[in-house]
PDB file of C-alpha atoms in Angstrom:
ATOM      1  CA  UNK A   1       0.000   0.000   0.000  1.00  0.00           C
ATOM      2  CA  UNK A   2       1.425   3.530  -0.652  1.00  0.00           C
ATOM      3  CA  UNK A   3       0.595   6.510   1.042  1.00  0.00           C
ATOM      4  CA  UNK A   4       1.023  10.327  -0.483  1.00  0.00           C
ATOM      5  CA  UNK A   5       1.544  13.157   2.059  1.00  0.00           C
ATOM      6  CA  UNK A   6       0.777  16.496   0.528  1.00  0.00           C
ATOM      7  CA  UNK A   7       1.947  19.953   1.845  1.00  0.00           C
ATOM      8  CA  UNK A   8       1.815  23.335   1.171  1.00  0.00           C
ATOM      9  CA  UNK A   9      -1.123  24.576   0.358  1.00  0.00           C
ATOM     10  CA  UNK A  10      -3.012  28.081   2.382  1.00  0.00           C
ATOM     11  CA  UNK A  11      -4.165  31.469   1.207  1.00  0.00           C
ATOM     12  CA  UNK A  12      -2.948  33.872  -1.090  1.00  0.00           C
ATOM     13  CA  UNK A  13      -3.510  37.040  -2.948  1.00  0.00           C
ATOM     14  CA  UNK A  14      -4.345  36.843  -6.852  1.00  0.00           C
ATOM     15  CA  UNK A  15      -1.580  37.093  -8.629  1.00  0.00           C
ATOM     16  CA  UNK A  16       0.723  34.974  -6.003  1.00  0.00           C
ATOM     17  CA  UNK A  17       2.607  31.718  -5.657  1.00  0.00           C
ATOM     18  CA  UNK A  18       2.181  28.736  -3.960  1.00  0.00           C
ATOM     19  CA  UNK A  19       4.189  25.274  -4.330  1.00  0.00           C
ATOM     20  CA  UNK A  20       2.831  21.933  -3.092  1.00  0.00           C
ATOM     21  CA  UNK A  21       4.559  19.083  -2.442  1.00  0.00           C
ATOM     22  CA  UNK A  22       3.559  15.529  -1.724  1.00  0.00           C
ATOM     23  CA  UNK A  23       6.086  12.736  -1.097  1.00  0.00           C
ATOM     24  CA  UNK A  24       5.076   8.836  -1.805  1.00  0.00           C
ATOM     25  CA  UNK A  25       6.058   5.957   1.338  1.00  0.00           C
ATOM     26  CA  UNK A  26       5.448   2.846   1.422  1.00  0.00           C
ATOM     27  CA  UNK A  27       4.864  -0.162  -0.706  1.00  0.00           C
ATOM     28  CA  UNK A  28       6.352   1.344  -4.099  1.00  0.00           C
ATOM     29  CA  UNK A  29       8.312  -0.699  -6.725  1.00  0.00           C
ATOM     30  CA  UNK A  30       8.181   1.773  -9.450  1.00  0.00           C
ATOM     31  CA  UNK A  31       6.180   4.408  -9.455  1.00  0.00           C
ATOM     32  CA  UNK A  32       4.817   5.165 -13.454  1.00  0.00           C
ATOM     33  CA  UNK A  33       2.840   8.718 -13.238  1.00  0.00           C
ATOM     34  CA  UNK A  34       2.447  11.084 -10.508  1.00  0.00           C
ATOM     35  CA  UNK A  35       0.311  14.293 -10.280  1.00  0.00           C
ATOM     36  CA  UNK A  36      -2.276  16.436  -9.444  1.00  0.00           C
ATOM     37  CA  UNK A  37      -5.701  16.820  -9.452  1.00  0.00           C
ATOM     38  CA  UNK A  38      -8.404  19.267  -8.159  1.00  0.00           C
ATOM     39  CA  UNK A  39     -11.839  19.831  -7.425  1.00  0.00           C
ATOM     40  CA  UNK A  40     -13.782  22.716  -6.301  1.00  0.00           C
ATOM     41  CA  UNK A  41     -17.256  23.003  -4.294  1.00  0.00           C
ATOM     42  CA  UNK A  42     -19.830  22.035  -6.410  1.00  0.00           C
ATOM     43  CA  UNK A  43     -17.651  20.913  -9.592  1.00  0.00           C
ATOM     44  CA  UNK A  44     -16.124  17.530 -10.400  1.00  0.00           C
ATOM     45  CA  UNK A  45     -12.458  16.772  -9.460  1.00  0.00           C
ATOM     46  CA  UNK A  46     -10.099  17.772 -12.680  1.00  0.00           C
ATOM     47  CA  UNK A  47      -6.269  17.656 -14.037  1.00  0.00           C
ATOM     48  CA  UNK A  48      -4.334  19.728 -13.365  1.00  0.00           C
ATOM     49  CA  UNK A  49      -0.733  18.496 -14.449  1.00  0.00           C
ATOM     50  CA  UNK A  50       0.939  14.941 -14.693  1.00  0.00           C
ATOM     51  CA  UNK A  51       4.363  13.856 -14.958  1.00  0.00           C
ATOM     52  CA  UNK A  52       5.839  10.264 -16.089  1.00  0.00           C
ATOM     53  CA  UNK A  53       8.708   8.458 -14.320  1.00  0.00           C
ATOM     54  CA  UNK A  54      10.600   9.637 -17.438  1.00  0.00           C
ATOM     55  CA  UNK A  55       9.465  13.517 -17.206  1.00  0.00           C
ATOM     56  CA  UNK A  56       6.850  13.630 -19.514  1.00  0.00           C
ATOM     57  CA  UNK A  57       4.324  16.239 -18.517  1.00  0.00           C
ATOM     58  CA  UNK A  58       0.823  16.596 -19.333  1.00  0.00           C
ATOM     59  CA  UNK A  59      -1.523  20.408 -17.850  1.00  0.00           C
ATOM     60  CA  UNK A  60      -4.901  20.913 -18.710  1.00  0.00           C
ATOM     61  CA  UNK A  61      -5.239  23.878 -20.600  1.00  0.00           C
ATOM     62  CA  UNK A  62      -6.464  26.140 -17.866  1.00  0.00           C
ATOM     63  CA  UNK A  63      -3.272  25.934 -15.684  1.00  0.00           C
ATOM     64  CA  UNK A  64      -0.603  26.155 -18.972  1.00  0.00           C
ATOM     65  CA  UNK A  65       2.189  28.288 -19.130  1.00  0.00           C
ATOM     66  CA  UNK A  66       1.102  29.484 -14.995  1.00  0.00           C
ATOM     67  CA  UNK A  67       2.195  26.052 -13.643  1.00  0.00           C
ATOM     68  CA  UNK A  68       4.751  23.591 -13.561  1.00  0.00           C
ATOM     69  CA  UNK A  69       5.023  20.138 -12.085  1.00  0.00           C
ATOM     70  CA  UNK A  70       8.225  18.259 -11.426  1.00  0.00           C
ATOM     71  CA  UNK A  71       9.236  15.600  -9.358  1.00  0.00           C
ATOM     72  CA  UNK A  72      12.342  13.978  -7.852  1.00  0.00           C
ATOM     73  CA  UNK A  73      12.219   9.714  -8.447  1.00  0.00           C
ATOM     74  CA  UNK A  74      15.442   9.476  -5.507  1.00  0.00           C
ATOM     75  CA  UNK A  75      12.510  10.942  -3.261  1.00  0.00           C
ATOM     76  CA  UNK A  76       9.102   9.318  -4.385  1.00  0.00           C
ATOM     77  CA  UNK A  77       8.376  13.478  -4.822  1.00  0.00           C
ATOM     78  CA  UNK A  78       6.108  15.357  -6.727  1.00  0.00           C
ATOM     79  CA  UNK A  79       5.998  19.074  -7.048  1.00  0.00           C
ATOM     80  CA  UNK A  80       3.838  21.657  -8.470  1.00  0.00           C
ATOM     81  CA  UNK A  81       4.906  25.417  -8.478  1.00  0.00           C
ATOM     82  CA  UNK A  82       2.103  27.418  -8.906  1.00  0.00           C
ATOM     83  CA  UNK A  83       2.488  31.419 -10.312  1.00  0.00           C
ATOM     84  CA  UNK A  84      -0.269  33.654 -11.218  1.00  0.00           C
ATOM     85  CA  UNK A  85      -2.854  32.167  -9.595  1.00  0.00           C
ATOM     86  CA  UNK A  86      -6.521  32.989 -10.170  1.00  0.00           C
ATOM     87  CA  UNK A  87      -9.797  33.038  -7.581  1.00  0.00           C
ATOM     88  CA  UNK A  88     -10.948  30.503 -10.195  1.00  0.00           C
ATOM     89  CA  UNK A  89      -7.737  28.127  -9.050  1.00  0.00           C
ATOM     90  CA  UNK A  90      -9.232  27.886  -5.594  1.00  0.00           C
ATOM     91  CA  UNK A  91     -10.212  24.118  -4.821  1.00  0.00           C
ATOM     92  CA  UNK A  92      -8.967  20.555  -2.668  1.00  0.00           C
ATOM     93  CA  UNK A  93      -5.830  19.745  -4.648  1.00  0.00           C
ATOM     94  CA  UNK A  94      -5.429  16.266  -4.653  1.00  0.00           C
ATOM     95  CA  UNK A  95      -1.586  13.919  -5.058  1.00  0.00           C
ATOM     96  CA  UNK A  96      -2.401  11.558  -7.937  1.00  0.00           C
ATOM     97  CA  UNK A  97      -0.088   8.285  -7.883  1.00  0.00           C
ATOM     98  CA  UNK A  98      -0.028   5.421 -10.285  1.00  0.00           C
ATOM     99  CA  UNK A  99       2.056   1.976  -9.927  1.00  0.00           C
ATOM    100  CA  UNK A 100       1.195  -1.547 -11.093  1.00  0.00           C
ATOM    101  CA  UNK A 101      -2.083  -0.874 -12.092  1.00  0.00           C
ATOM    102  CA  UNK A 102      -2.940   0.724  -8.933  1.00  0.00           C
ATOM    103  CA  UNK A 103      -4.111   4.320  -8.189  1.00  0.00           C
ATOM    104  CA  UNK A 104      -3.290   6.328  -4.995  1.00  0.00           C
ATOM    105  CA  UNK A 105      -4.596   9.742  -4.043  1.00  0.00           C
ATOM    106  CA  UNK A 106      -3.791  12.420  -0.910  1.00  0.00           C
ATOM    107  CA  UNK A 107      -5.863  13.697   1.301  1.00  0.00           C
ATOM    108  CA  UNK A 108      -5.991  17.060  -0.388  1.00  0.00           C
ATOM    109  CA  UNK A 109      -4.610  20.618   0.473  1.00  0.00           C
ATOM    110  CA  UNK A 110      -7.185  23.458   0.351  1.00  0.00           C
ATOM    111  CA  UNK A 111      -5.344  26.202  -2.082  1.00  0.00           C
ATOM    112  CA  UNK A 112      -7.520  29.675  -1.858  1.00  0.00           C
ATOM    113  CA  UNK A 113      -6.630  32.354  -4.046  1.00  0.00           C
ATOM    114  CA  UNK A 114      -8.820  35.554  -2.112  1.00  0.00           C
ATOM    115  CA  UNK A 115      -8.268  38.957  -2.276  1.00  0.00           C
TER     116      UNK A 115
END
């Protein structure tokens, strides 16, 4: 069984930064895609950004060119810097994990973006 710890997320102006983090323990053998999702009240969880074990990366079009994930494999790490962020980013962001056929999510960190 893994487990994903997520950190980082909080309040902040529009306009701001914020950069989550959520590190992978456990039973892991090789972990194949890691990532992020979100979902805010009332609206289905989304993508946000994936990245292989290999570094291919994959946004949805809403978060392009404002957000970049990255990860560190020595760690079992994901990362996703987050600039110029929008009211409309607020929402539960969610670590996405994905070994073996197997799918792993976080908790969630609340991210509010509030004047």
């Amino acid at each position: 069984q893994v487990q994903l710890v997520e950190s980082g997320g909080g309040l902040v102006h529009p306009g701001g930064s914020l950069n989550l983090s959520c590190a992978a323990s456990g039973s892991i053998v090789e972990i194949n895609v890691m990532g992020w999702y979100r979902q805010a009240p009332g609206s289905q969880r989304e993508l946000v950004a994936l990245i292989s074990h290999v570094g291919y990366t994959n946004y949805a079009d809403s978060v392009k060119g404002r957000f970049t994930i990255s990860s560190d494999n020595s760690k079992s790490t994901v990362y996703l810097q987050m600039n110029s962020l929008r009211p409309e980013d607020t929402a539960v962001y969610y670590c996405y994990e994905y070994q073996q056929g197997q799918n792993t999510w976080g908790q969630g960190t609340q991210v509010t973006v509030s004047s």
